[in-house]
């Protein structure tokens, strides 16, 4: 049997897929179907026999997966030739039930359905992807890899909110954390780069993409993380506020007459960098900031100040830190964000090397000074490869 896994990440109006060799990480084909259910959708696919970029109407996720299969036939590679080992699905919320990847069957589908109230935007879309793939590949084993699973090692004091305890026990209102697939991958890569055993390392990992979170990782296990019951808590993100005084909710409702749905929308989609500076693209924000735009500068400052606070908090949680690791779009590419987030932390043993930090590079690398007691690393994440690896590990 091959090690090829079809990795599927189904969103509410999109279906992202890649064919990944779990052994090497090679991805001979990647594709994305967007604007599912809209008047006009878009499909892109890159395979060994060329690239496809086409507009088409895509009624639903089944149409999207059928379009993907056609693209495999036309632009390669042929799925008959690669002999898929399995399909791996990204599932956002596994609640307290899933601390590991799980084989997909009717029981799993029912369990993920029960978790929909905790992730009303994400889990239904993930389930849609699962149902469609089960219909089109009835004989292939399918695995769910949960974004929350990595953080199931958190201790009660880290995952419990200071609310009446019944809310936790009867309604699942507790911290779960997200980006777990990325943390698992990046932590292992960091250990490799440091040439150390992951079991001996204390890491602070900063996943700074459109969604942003931080994690304190001891010996390869998550001990704290900044996202909570939902991905809204913690760092400042592209469009999400991150941490807030919880009384702001009531104030927005009482004084500004906003509904619960409007507040939810505001905090998830109209806040963060977008709310502060009018746009969530960090690259554009950086260009505006360099050109002297005061709102872009403030957004950048708020963003980096929050990161620094979490670095300090997780330093205290871990006691000692071997490395701080930056990953995802902003973490990998913005030297300015790394420098501002870690400025003046020499007394904590954290010292960047300016020329290493500003040098561009696509590979995992060290950007700290040689005599910095805490290493600072940039490690590109690869969630698709991690999903493929966990899928193959489970079915074998
Ligand atoms: P991700 O969610 O990991 O794809 O990250 C997306 C974010 O990374 C967006 O805000 C991008 O603007 C940002 N990003 C990507 N490339 C760069 C870059 N070269 N410099 C600064 N930010 C970048």
mmCIF file of C-alpha atoms and ligand atoms in Angstrom:
data_model
loop_
_atom_site.group_PDB
_atom_site.id
_atom_site.type_symbol
_atom_site.label_atom_id
_atom_site.label_comp_id
_atom_site.label_asym_id
_atom_site.label_seq_id
_atom_site.Cartn_x
_atom_site.Cartn_y
_atom_site.Cartn_z
ATOM 1 C CA UNK A 1 0.000 0.000 0.000
ATOM 2 C CA UNK A 2 1.213 3.516 -0.789
ATOM 3 C CA UNK A 3 1.626 6.319 1.753
ATOM 4 C CA UNK A 4 -0.503 8.703 -0.281
ATOM 5 C CA UNK A 5 -3.278 10.449 1.603
ATOM 6 C CA UNK A 6 -5.913 12.736 0.148
ATOM 7 C CA UNK A 7 -6.128 15.504 2.746
ATOM 8 C CA UNK A 8 -9.434 17.362 2.782
ATOM 9 C CA UNK A 9 -10.176 20.640 4.555
ATOM 10 C CA UNK A 10 -13.815 21.525 3.990
ATOM 11 C CA UNK A 11 -14.960 25.042 4.889
ATOM 12 C CA UNK A 12 -18.481 26.458 4.733
ATOM 13 C CA UNK A 13 -18.064 27.604 1.119
ATOM 14 C CA UNK A 14 -14.745 26.033 0.154
ATOM 15 C CA UNK A 15 -13.030 22.686 -0.240
ATOM 16 C CA UNK A 16 -9.251 22.614 -0.011
ATOM 17 C CA UNK A 17 -7.502 19.382 -0.882
ATOM 18 C CA UNK A 18 -4.029 18.025 -1.348
ATOM 19 C CA UNK A 19 -2.502 14.712 -2.227
ATOM 20 C CA UNK A 20 0.316 14.149 0.245
ATOM 21 C CA UNK A 21 2.950 11.443 0.551
ATOM 22 C CA UNK A 22 2.876 10.896 4.306
ATOM 23 C CA UNK A 23 6.421 9.505 4.254
ATOM 24 C CA UNK A 24 8.169 12.409 2.498
ATOM 25 C CA UNK A 25 5.690 15.288 2.752
ATOM 26 C CA UNK A 26 5.730 15.705 -1.022
ATOM 27 C CA UNK A 27 2.427 17.059 -2.330
ATOM 28 C CA UNK A 28 2.122 16.210 -6.029
ATOM 29 C CA UNK A 29 -1.282 17.893 -6.252
ATOM 30 C CA UNK A 30 -3.052 20.685 -4.373
ATOM 31 C CA UNK A 31 -6.370 22.299 -5.151
ATOM 32 C CA UNK A 32 -9.058 24.628 -3.915
ATOM 33 C CA UNK A 33 -12.719 24.982 -4.824
ATOM 34 C CA UNK A 34 -14.160 28.277 -3.595
ATOM 35 C CA UNK A 35 -17.500 30.112 -3.513
ATOM 36 C CA UNK A 36 -19.448 26.864 -3.265
ATOM 37 C CA UNK A 37 -23.180 27.604 -3.481
ATOM 38 C CA UNK A 38 -22.662 31.024 -5.087
ATOM 39 C CA UNK A 39 -23.643 32.078 -8.600
ATOM 40 C CA UNK A 40 -20.058 31.638 -9.742
ATOM 41 C CA UNK A 41 -17.352 29.608 -8.048
ATOM 42 C CA UNK A 42 -13.688 29.068 -8.722
ATOM 43 C CA UNK A 43 -11.514 25.958 -8.927
ATOM 44 C CA UNK A 44 -7.735 25.859 -8.955
ATOM 45 C CA UNK A 45 -5.620 22.697 -9.125
ATOM 46 C CA UNK A 46 -1.886 22.203 -9.517
ATOM 47 C CA UNK A 47 -0.727 18.762 -10.565
ATOM 48 C CA UNK A 48 2.209 17.175 -12.374
ATOM 49 C CA UNK A 49 0.461 17.660 -15.725
ATOM 50 C CA UNK A 50 -0.169 21.376 -15.294
ATOM 51 C CA UNK A 51 -2.322 23.940 -13.578
ATOM 52 C CA UNK A 52 -6.037 24.498 -13.761
ATOM 53 C CA UNK A 53 -7.772 27.764 -12.891
ATOM 54 C CA UNK A 54 -11.380 27.931 -13.899
ATOM 55 C CA UNK A 55 -14.666 29.624 -13.023
ATOM 56 C CA UNK A 56 -17.652 27.343 -12.592
ATOM 57 C CA UNK A 57 -20.861 27.088 -10.662
ATOM 58 C CA UNK A 58 -20.451 24.668 -7.768
ATOM 59 C CA UNK A 59 -23.751 23.754 -6.175
ATOM 60 C CA UNK A 60 -22.471 21.940 -3.092
ATOM 61 C CA UNK A 61 -19.506 20.088 -1.561
ATOM 62 C CA UNK A 62 -20.267 16.936 -3.553
ATOM 63 C CA UNK A 63 -19.940 18.914 -6.801
ATOM 64 C CA UNK A 64 -16.713 20.387 -5.431
ATOM 65 C CA UNK A 65 -15.180 16.984 -4.736
ATOM 66 C CA UNK A 66 -16.330 15.695 -8.128
ATOM 67 C CA UNK A 67 -14.621 18.701 -9.745
ATOM 68 C CA UNK A 68 -11.459 17.857 -7.798
ATOM 69 C CA UNK A 69 -11.563 14.253 -9.047
ATOM 70 C CA UNK A 70 -11.935 15.471 -12.627
ATOM 71 C CA UNK A 71 -8.907 17.715 -12.121
ATOM 72 C CA UNK A 72 -6.893 14.726 -10.891
ATOM 73 C CA UNK A 73 -7.842 12.976 -14.176
ATOM 74 C CA UNK A 74 -7.006 15.962 -16.385
ATOM 75 C CA UNK A 75 -3.991 17.502 -14.597
ATOM 76 C CA UNK A 76 -2.722 14.546 -12.614
ATOM 77 C CA UNK A 77 -1.743 12.537 -10.886
ATOM 78 C CA UNK A 78 -4.154 9.716 -11.629
ATOM 79 C CA UNK A 79 -5.665 8.567 -8.337
ATOM 80 C CA UNK A 80 -5.876 5.028 -9.756
ATOM 81 C CA UNK A 81 -2.103 5.020 -10.195
ATOM 82 C CA UNK A 82 -1.205 6.403 -6.758
ATOM 83 C CA UNK A 83 -3.452 3.935 -4.887
ATOM 84 C CA UNK A 84 -4.618 6.140 -2.027
ATOM 85 C CA UNK A 85 -3.920 4.732 1.442
ATOM 86 C CA UNK A 86 -6.696 6.778 3.055
ATOM 87 C CA UNK A 87 -8.431 10.129 3.235
ATOM 88 C CA UNK A 88 -7.533 12.487 6.089
ATOM 89 C CA UNK A 89 -10.033 15.159 7.108
ATOM 90 C CA UNK A 90 -9.256 18.280 9.087
ATOM 91 C CA UNK A 91 -11.951 18.622 11.751
ATOM 92 C CA UNK A 92 -11.889 21.804 13.805
ATOM 93 C CA UNK A 93 -13.584 20.808 17.061
ATOM 94 C CA UNK A 94 -13.129 17.469 18.781
ATOM 95 C CA UNK A 95 -14.326 18.726 22.172
ATOM 96 C CA UNK A 96 -13.115 16.862 25.248
ATOM 97 C CA UNK A 97 -13.816 13.557 23.551
ATOM 98 C CA UNK A 98 -11.018 13.421 20.964
ATOM 99 C CA UNK A 99 -7.402 13.625 22.102
ATOM 100 C CA UNK A 100 -6.239 11.661 19.068
ATOM 101 C CA UNK A 101 -7.141 11.202 15.416
ATOM 102 C CA UNK A 102 -10.033 8.795 14.898
ATOM 103 C CA UNK A 103 -11.275 6.463 12.198
ATOM 104 C CA UNK A 104 -14.436 7.799 10.615
ATOM 105 C CA UNK A 105 -17.596 5.726 10.990
ATOM 106 C CA UNK A 106 -21.234 6.479 11.771
ATOM 107 C CA UNK A 107 -20.466 6.784 15.465
ATOM 108 C CA UNK A 108 -17.745 9.378 14.841
ATOM 109 C CA UNK A 109 -20.034 11.372 12.587
ATOM 110 C CA UNK A 110 -22.641 11.396 15.363
ATOM 111 C CA UNK A 111 -20.035 12.524 17.920
ATOM 112 C CA UNK A 112 -18.776 15.369 15.694
ATOM 113 C CA UNK A 113 -22.391 16.368 15.061
ATOM 114 C CA UNK A 114 -22.958 16.589 18.813
ATOM 115 C CA UNK A 115 -20.046 19.051 18.987
ATOM 116 C CA UNK A 116 -21.593 21.457 16.454
ATOM 117 C CA UNK A 117 -22.771 23.903 19.176
ATOM 118 C CA UNK A 118 -19.106 24.419 20.140
ATOM 119 C CA UNK A 119 -18.054 25.159 16.533
ATOM 120 C CA UNK A 120 -21.204 26.199 14.659
ATOM 121 C CA UNK A 121 -19.263 27.634 11.719
ATOM 122 C CA UNK A 122 -16.667 24.917 11.287
ATOM 123 C CA UNK A 123 -17.895 21.468 12.291
ATOM 124 C CA UNK A 124 -20.934 21.406 9.949
ATOM 125 C CA UNK A 125 -18.646 22.185 6.998
ATOM 126 C CA UNK A 126 -16.128 19.538 8.092
ATOM 127 C CA UNK A 127 -18.989 17.018 8.376
ATOM 128 C CA UNK A 128 -20.167 17.942 4.904
ATOM 129 C CA UNK A 129 -16.684 17.131 3.561
ATOM 130 C CA UNK A 130 -16.702 13.810 5.424
ATOM 131 C CA UNK A 131 -20.151 12.778 4.166
ATOM 132 C CA UNK A 132 -19.275 13.603 0.573
ATOM 133 C CA UNK A 133 -15.933 11.781 0.678
ATOM 134 C CA UNK A 134 -17.592 8.716 2.220
ATOM 135 C CA UNK A 135 -20.129 8.706 -0.621
ATOM 136 C CA UNK A 136 -17.527 9.061 -3.372
ATOM 137 C CA UNK A 137 -14.903 6.769 -1.771
ATOM 138 C CA UNK A 138 -17.014 4.134 0.020
ATOM 139 C CA UNK A 139 -14.186 1.589 0.170
ATOM 140 C CA UNK A 140 -11.429 3.845 1.452
ATOM 141 C CA UNK A 141 -10.626 4.336 5.114
ATOM 142 C CA UNK A 142 -11.092 7.897 6.323
ATOM 143 C CA UNK A 143 -9.612 9.568 9.367
ATOM 144 C CA UNK A 144 -10.610 12.714 11.283
ATOM 145 C CA UNK A 145 -7.695 14.804 12.598
ATOM 146 C CA UNK A 146 -8.872 17.358 15.136
ATOM 147 C CA UNK A 147 -7.509 20.890 15.577
ATOM 148 C CA UNK A 148 -8.243 20.674 19.294
ATOM 149 C CA UNK A 149 -6.721 17.236 19.983
ATOM 150 C CA UNK A 150 -3.161 18.398 20.701
ATOM 151 C CA UNK A 151 -4.375 20.532 23.615
ATOM 152 C CA UNK A 152 -6.226 17.722 25.411
ATOM 153 C CA UNK A 153 -3.130 17.463 27.645
ATOM 154 C CA UNK A 154 -3.972 20.791 29.349
ATOM 155 C CA UNK A 155 -4.435 20.465 33.110
ATOM 156 C CA UNK A 156 -7.786 21.490 34.668
ATOM 157 C CA UNK A 157 -6.346 24.768 35.986
ATOM 158 C CA UNK A 158 -5.365 25.735 32.444
ATOM 159 C CA UNK A 159 -8.591 24.702 30.704
ATOM 160 C CA UNK A 160 -11.168 25.772 33.298
ATOM 161 C CA UNK A 161 -12.744 29.241 33.135
ATOM 162 C CA UNK A 162 -13.667 30.882 36.435
ATOM 163 C CA UNK A 163 -17.389 30.459 35.803
ATOM 164 C CA UNK A 164 -19.908 28.355 37.753
ATOM 165 C CA UNK A 165 -18.480 24.852 37.412
ATOM 166 C CA UNK A 166 -21.754 23.430 36.069
ATOM 167 C CA UNK A 167 -21.222 25.432 32.891
ATOM 168 C CA UNK A 168 -18.049 23.461 32.280
ATOM 169 C CA UNK A 169 -19.393 20.095 33.312
ATOM 170 C CA UNK A 170 -22.885 20.288 31.806
ATOM 171 C CA UNK A 171 -22.257 22.477 28.779
ATOM 172 C CA UNK A 172 -18.600 21.972 27.843
ATOM 173 C CA UNK A 173 -17.737 25.642 28.412
ATOM 174 C CA UNK A 174 -13.965 25.351 28.847
ATOM 175 C CA UNK A 175 -10.786 26.040 26.951
ATOM 176 C CA UNK A 176 -10.022 23.593 24.112
ATOM 177 C CA UNK A 177 -7.411 25.401 21.994
ATOM 178 C CA UNK A 178 -6.898 25.134 18.234
ATOM 179 C CA UNK A 179 -4.130 25.004 15.601
ATOM 180 C CA UNK A 180 -3.132 21.685 17.217
ATOM 181 C CA UNK A 181 -2.066 20.040 13.971
ATOM 182 C CA UNK A 182 0.285 22.930 13.308
ATOM 183 C CA UNK A 183 1.714 22.808 16.851
ATOM 184 C CA UNK A 184 2.385 19.081 16.616
ATOM 185 C CA UNK A 185 4.258 19.556 13.347
ATOM 186 C CA UNK A 186 6.191 22.666 14.348
ATOM 187 C CA UNK A 187 7.245 21.314 17.757
ATOM 188 C CA UNK A 188 8.730 18.195 16.143
ATOM 189 C CA UNK A 189 10.507 20.292 13.502
ATOM 190 C CA UNK A 190 11.912 22.616 16.166
ATOM 191 C CA UNK A 191 13.383 19.640 18.033
ATOM 192 C CA UNK A 192 14.938 18.423 14.797
ATOM 193 C CA UNK A 193 16.453 21.843 14.078
ATOM 194 C CA UNK A 194 17.847 22.080 17.619
ATOM 195 C CA UNK A 195 19.066 18.478 17.388
ATOM 196 C CA UNK A 196 17.385 17.757 20.715
ATOM 197 C CA UNK A 197 14.828 15.269 21.941
ATOM 198 C CA UNK A 198 11.347 16.848 21.931
ATOM 199 C CA UNK A 199 10.693 15.166 25.290
ATOM 200 C CA UNK A 200 13.406 17.376 26.843
ATOM 201 C CA UNK A 201 12.270 20.710 25.410
ATOM 202 C CA UNK A 202 10.159 23.588 26.696
ATOM 203 C CA UNK A 203 8.809 25.596 23.760
ATOM 204 C CA UNK A 204 6.690 28.676 23.227
ATOM 205 C CA UNK A 205 5.200 28.393 19.743
ATOM 206 C CA UNK A 206 3.562 31.392 18.074
ATOM 207 C CA UNK A 207 1.263 30.486 15.193
ATOM 208 C CA UNK A 208 0.718 33.848 13.480
ATOM 209 C CA UNK A 209 -1.424 33.493 10.376
ATOM 210 C CA UNK A 210 -4.813 34.943 9.616
ATOM 211 C CA UNK A 211 -5.827 33.203 12.829
ATOM 212 C CA UNK A 212 -3.217 33.613 15.569
ATOM 213 C CA UNK A 213 -2.486 31.650 18.713
ATOM 214 C CA UNK A 214 0.290 30.839 21.140
ATOM 215 C CA UNK A 215 1.067 27.586 22.932
ATOM 216 C CA UNK A 216 3.291 26.575 25.827
ATOM 217 C CA UNK A 217 4.625 23.089 25.051
ATOM 218 C CA UNK A 218 6.509 20.969 27.574
ATOM 219 C CA UNK A 219 8.098 17.736 26.376
ATOM 220 C CA UNK A 220 5.927 17.755 23.250
ATOM 221 C CA UNK A 221 2.691 18.227 25.218
ATOM 222 C CA UNK A 222 0.557 21.349 25.282
ATOM 223 C CA UNK A 223 0.314 22.861 28.768
ATOM 224 C CA UNK A 224 -1.402 26.115 27.824
ATOM 225 C CA UNK A 225 -2.732 27.837 24.733
ATOM 226 C CA UNK A 226 -4.291 31.181 23.936
ATOM 227 C CA UNK A 227 -7.397 30.162 21.980
ATOM 228 C CA UNK A 228 -10.225 29.017 24.189
ATOM 229 C CA UNK A 229 -13.634 27.407 23.803
ATOM 230 C CA UNK A 230 -13.609 28.964 20.338
ATOM 231 C CA UNK A 231 -10.816 30.425 18.191
ATOM 232 C CA UNK A 232 -11.787 33.963 19.265
ATOM 233 C CA UNK A 233 -9.726 34.206 22.448
ATOM 234 C CA UNK A 234 -6.104 35.226 22.812
ATOM 235 C CA UNK A 235 -3.891 37.048 20.344
ATOM 236 C CA UNK A 236 -4.988 39.823 17.986
ATOM 237 C CA UNK A 237 -5.823 38.199 14.631
ATOM 238 C CA UNK A 238 -6.659 39.231 11.064
ATOM 239 C CA UNK A 239 -10.339 39.862 11.808
ATOM 240 C CA UNK A 240 -10.788 38.545 15.399
ATOM 241 C CA UNK A 241 -10.347 40.656 18.504
ATOM 242 C CA UNK A 242 -8.656 38.078 20.704
ATOM 243 C CA UNK A 243 -8.805 38.849 24.456
ATOM 244 C CA UNK A 244 -11.330 41.457 25.603
ATOM 245 C CA UNK A 245 -12.918 42.591 28.818
ATOM 246 C CA UNK A 246 -15.966 40.267 28.775
ATOM 247 C CA UNK A 247 -18.127 43.181 30.001
ATOM 248 C CA UNK A 248 -17.717 44.773 26.546
ATOM 249 C CA UNK A 249 -20.340 42.316 25.267
ATOM 250 C CA UNK A 250 -22.980 43.657 27.639
ATOM 251 C CA UNK A 251 -21.915 47.236 26.950
ATOM 252 C CA UNK A 252 -22.246 46.765 23.180
ATOM 253 C CA UNK A 253 -25.713 45.306 23.682
ATOM 254 C CA UNK A 254 -26.941 47.799 26.284
ATOM 255 C CA UNK A 255 -25.393 51.058 25.085
ATOM 256 C CA UNK A 256 -25.120 50.476 21.342
ATOM 257 C CA UNK A 257 -28.181 48.255 20.928
ATOM 258 C CA UNK A 258 -26.307 45.472 19.166
ATOM 259 C CA UNK A 259 -27.794 41.975 18.952
ATOM 260 C CA UNK A 260 -25.929 38.835 19.984
ATOM 261 C CA UNK A 261 -25.482 37.922 16.304
ATOM 262 C CA UNK A 262 -24.099 41.373 15.515
ATOM 263 C CA UNK A 263 -21.639 41.214 18.403
ATOM 264 C CA UNK A 264 -20.512 37.753 17.326
ATOM 265 C CA UNK A 265 -20.000 39.028 13.795
ATOM 266 C CA UNK A 266 -18.160 42.131 14.993
ATOM 267 C CA UNK A 267 -15.718 40.232 17.209
ATOM 268 C CA UNK A 268 -15.036 37.402 14.752
ATOM 269 C CA UNK A 269 -15.073 39.203 11.412
ATOM 270 C CA UNK A 270 -14.792 42.951 11.956
ATOM 271 C CA UNK A 271 -12.153 43.277 14.661
ATOM 272 C CA UNK A 272 -8.435 42.482 15.003
ATOM 273 C CA UNK A 273 -6.187 44.114 12.398
ATOM 274 C CA UNK A 274 -9.204 44.744 10.186
ATOM 275 C CA UNK A 275 -11.049 46.630 12.895
ATOM 276 C CA UNK A 276 -7.987 48.587 13.929
ATOM 277 C CA UNK A 277 -6.559 49.447 10.516
ATOM 278 C CA UNK A 278 -9.244 48.625 7.954
ATOM 279 C CA UNK A 279 -7.579 45.531 6.476
ATOM 280 C CA UNK A 280 -6.538 42.084 7.689
ATOM 281 C CA UNK A 281 -3.666 41.434 5.264
ATOM 282 C CA UNK A 282 -0.460 41.762 7.240
ATOM 283 C CA UNK A 283 1.638 42.417 4.150
ATOM 284 C CA UNK A 284 -0.479 45.413 3.185
ATOM 285 C CA UNK A 285 -0.489 46.573 6.782
ATOM 286 C CA UNK A 286 3.322 46.428 6.836
ATOM 287 C CA UNK A 287 3.576 48.505 3.653
ATOM 288 C CA UNK A 288 1.218 51.125 5.040
ATOM 289 C CA UNK A 289 3.114 51.218 8.314
ATOM 290 C CA UNK A 290 6.418 51.714 6.542
ATOM 291 C CA UNK A 291 4.826 54.576 4.606
ATOM 292 C CA UNK A 292 3.957 56.296 7.892
ATOM 293 C CA UNK A 293 0.259 55.342 8.251
ATOM 294 C CA UNK A 294 -0.630 55.916 11.928
ATOM 295 C CA UNK A 295 -3.554 53.444 12.047
ATOM 296 C CA UNK A 296 -1.409 50.700 10.549
ATOM 297 C CA UNK A 297 1.295 51.492 13.115
ATOM 298 C CA UNK A 298 -1.182 51.297 15.996
ATOM 299 C CA UNK A 299 -2.577 47.971 14.733
ATOM 300 C CA UNK A 300 0.961 46.577 14.461
ATOM 301 C CA UNK A 301 1.818 47.809 17.953
ATOM 302 C CA UNK A 302 -1.330 46.324 19.537
ATOM 303 C CA UNK A 303 -0.693 43.032 17.716
ATOM 304 C CA UNK A 304 2.926 42.733 18.856
ATOM 305 C CA UNK A 305 2.243 43.945 22.409
ATOM 306 C CA UNK A 306 -0.299 41.120 22.821
ATOM 307 C CA UNK A 307 2.209 38.561 21.553
ATOM 308 C CA UNK A 308 4.817 39.819 24.009
ATOM 309 C CA UNK A 309 2.357 39.500 26.913
ATOM 310 C CA UNK A 310 1.723 35.859 26.011
ATOM 311 C CA UNK A 311 5.444 35.156 25.687
ATOM 312 C CA UNK A 312 5.887 36.459 29.232
ATOM 313 C CA UNK A 313 2.901 34.525 30.532
ATOM 314 C CA UNK A 314 4.015 31.240 28.966
ATOM 315 C CA UNK A 315 7.585 31.782 30.134
ATOM 316 C CA UNK A 316 6.177 31.855 33.656
ATOM 317 C CA UNK A 317 3.956 28.822 33.022
ATOM 318 C CA UNK A 318 6.908 26.783 31.710
ATOM 319 C CA UNK A 319 9.539 28.042 34.194
ATOM 320 C CA UNK A 320 12.355 27.626 31.679
ATOM 321 C CA UNK A 321 12.191 28.032 27.932
ATOM 322 C CA UNK A 322 14.503 26.407 25.386
ATOM 323 C CA UNK A 323 13.076 28.014 22.271
ATOM 324 C CA UNK A 324 10.497 30.441 20.954
ATOM 325 C CA UNK A 325 9.204 29.318 17.585
ATOM 326 C CA UNK A 326 7.457 31.495 14.992
ATOM 327 C CA UNK A 327 5.259 29.916 12.332
ATOM 328 C CA UNK A 328 2.457 30.592 9.766
ATOM 329 C CA UNK A 329 2.236 33.530 7.308
ATOM 330 C CA UNK A 330 3.179 36.402 9.595
ATOM 331 C CA UNK A 331 5.423 34.369 11.897
ATOM 332 C CA UNK A 332 7.433 32.999 9.000
ATOM 333 C CA UNK A 333 7.664 36.171 6.935
ATOM 334 C CA UNK A 334 7.507 39.287 9.091
ATOM 335 C CA UNK A 335 10.906 40.070 10.613
ATOM 336 C CA UNK A 336 9.398 43.305 11.964
ATOM 337 C CA UNK A 337 6.672 41.466 13.888
ATOM 338 C CA UNK A 338 9.209 39.022 15.349
ATOM 339 C CA UNK A 339 11.549 41.839 16.367
ATOM 340 C CA UNK A 340 8.826 43.991 17.948
ATOM 341 C CA UNK A 341 7.261 41.036 19.808
ATOM 342 C CA UNK A 342 10.578 40.042 21.382
ATOM 343 C CA UNK A 343 12.111 43.515 21.884
ATOM 344 C CA UNK A 344 13.814 44.194 25.231
ATOM 345 C CA UNK A 345 13.539 40.639 26.521
ATOM 346 C CA UNK A 346 17.303 40.142 26.929
ATOM 347 C CA UNK A 347 16.841 39.771 30.686
ATOM 348 C CA UNK A 348 14.701 36.700 29.897
ATOM 349 C CA UNK A 349 17.563 35.343 27.792
ATOM 350 C CA UNK A 350 15.842 36.156 24.498
ATOM 351 C CA UNK A 351 18.022 37.897 21.926
ATOM 352 C CA UNK A 352 17.448 38.056 18.198
ATOM 353 C CA UNK A 353 20.290 38.360 15.705
ATOM 354 C CA UNK A 354 19.213 41.219 13.462
ATOM 355 C CA UNK A 355 20.811 40.022 10.260
ATOM 356 C CA UNK A 356 19.534 36.457 10.719
ATOM 357 C CA UNK A 357 16.074 37.752 11.545
ATOM 358 C CA UNK A 358 15.851 39.959 8.468
ATOM 359 C CA UNK A 359 17.438 37.451 6.057
ATOM 360 C CA UNK A 360 14.752 35.762 3.982
ATOM 361 C CA UNK A 361 14.559 32.003 3.753
ATOM 362 C CA UNK A 362 11.968 29.333 3.133
ATOM 363 C CA UNK A 363 13.459 26.675 5.419
ATOM 364 C CA UNK A 364 13.352 26.215 9.174
ATOM 365 C CA UNK A 365 16.082 28.381 10.679
ATOM 366 C CA UNK A 366 17.488 29.946 13.834
ATOM 367 C CA UNK A 367 17.167 33.720 14.069
ATOM 368 C CA UNK A 368 18.550 34.254 17.598
ATOM 369 C CA UNK A 369 22.057 35.401 18.486
ATOM 370 C CA UNK A 370 24.593 32.617 19.129
ATOM 371 C CA UNK A 371 24.781 33.513 22.824
ATOM 372 C CA UNK A 372 21.013 33.877 23.322
ATOM 373 C CA UNK A 373 20.156 31.332 26.063
ATOM 374 C CA UNK A 374 16.697 30.934 24.514
ATOM 375 C CA UNK A 375 16.822 29.962 20.828
ATOM 376 C CA UNK A 376 14.439 31.802 18.512
ATOM 377 C CA UNK A 377 13.385 29.778 15.485
ATOM 378 C CA UNK A 378 11.324 30.273 12.348
ATOM 379 C CA UNK A 379 9.700 26.990 11.319
ATOM 380 C CA UNK A 380 7.324 26.758 8.346
ATOM 381 C CA UNK A 381 4.230 24.823 9.322
ATOM 382 C CA UNK A 382 2.767 22.029 7.192
ATOM 383 C CA UNK A 383 -0.633 21.001 8.501
ATOM 384 C CA UNK A 384 -1.426 18.858 5.451
ATOM 385 C CA UNK A 385 1.662 16.709 5.964
ATOM 386 C CA UNK A 386 0.872 16.345 9.662
ATOM 387 C CA UNK A 387 -2.704 15.244 8.847
ATOM 388 C CA UNK A 388 -1.340 12.746 6.305
ATOM 389 C CA UNK A 389 1.173 11.371 8.812
ATOM 390 C CA UNK A 390 -1.396 11.011 11.585
ATOM 391 C CA UNK A 391 -3.837 9.387 9.147
ATOM 392 C CA UNK A 392 -1.313 6.773 8.015
ATOM 393 C CA UNK A 393 -0.129 6.175 11.584
ATOM 394 C CA UNK A 394 -3.713 5.431 12.643
ATOM 395 C CA UNK A 395 -4.637 3.070 9.832
ATOM 396 C CA UNK A 396 -1.416 1.067 10.178
HETATM 397 P P1 LIG B 1 -1.664 32.148 6.898
HETATM 398 O O1 LIG B 1 -3.022 32.160 7.556
HETATM 399 O O2 LIG B 1 -0.661 31.324 7.619
HETATM 400 O O3 LIG B 1 -1.728 31.866 5.432
HETATM 401 O O4 LIG B 1 -1.107 33.664 7.013
HETATM 402 C C1 LIG B 1 -1.737 34.727 6.366
HETATM 403 C C2 LIG B 1 -1.161 36.044 6.841
HETATM 404 O O5 LIG B 1 0.262 36.059 6.615
HETATM 405 C C3 LIG B 1 -1.722 37.242 6.065
HETATM 406 O O6 LIG B 1 -2.001 38.307 6.961
HETATM 407 C C4 LIG B 1 -0.567 37.624 5.152
HETATM 408 O O7 LIG B 1 -0.594 38.982 4.801
HETATM 409 C C5 LIG B 1 0.618 37.297 6.014
HETATM 410 N N1 LIG B 1 1.837 37.190 5.212
HETATM 411 C C6 LIG B 1 2.087 36.311 4.211
HETATM 412 N N2 LIG B 1 3.278 36.583 3.640
HETATM 413 C C7 LIG B 1 3.783 37.658 4.286
HETATM 414 C C8 LIG B 1 4.990 38.444 4.172
HETATM 415 N N3 LIG B 1 5.903 38.159 3.252
HETATM 416 N N4 LIG B 1 5.166 39.470 5.039
HETATM 417 C C9 LIG B 1 4.240 39.767 5.959
HETATM 418 N N5 LIG B 1 3.094 39.079 6.117
HETATM 419 C C10 LIG B 1 2.868 38.051 5.292
#
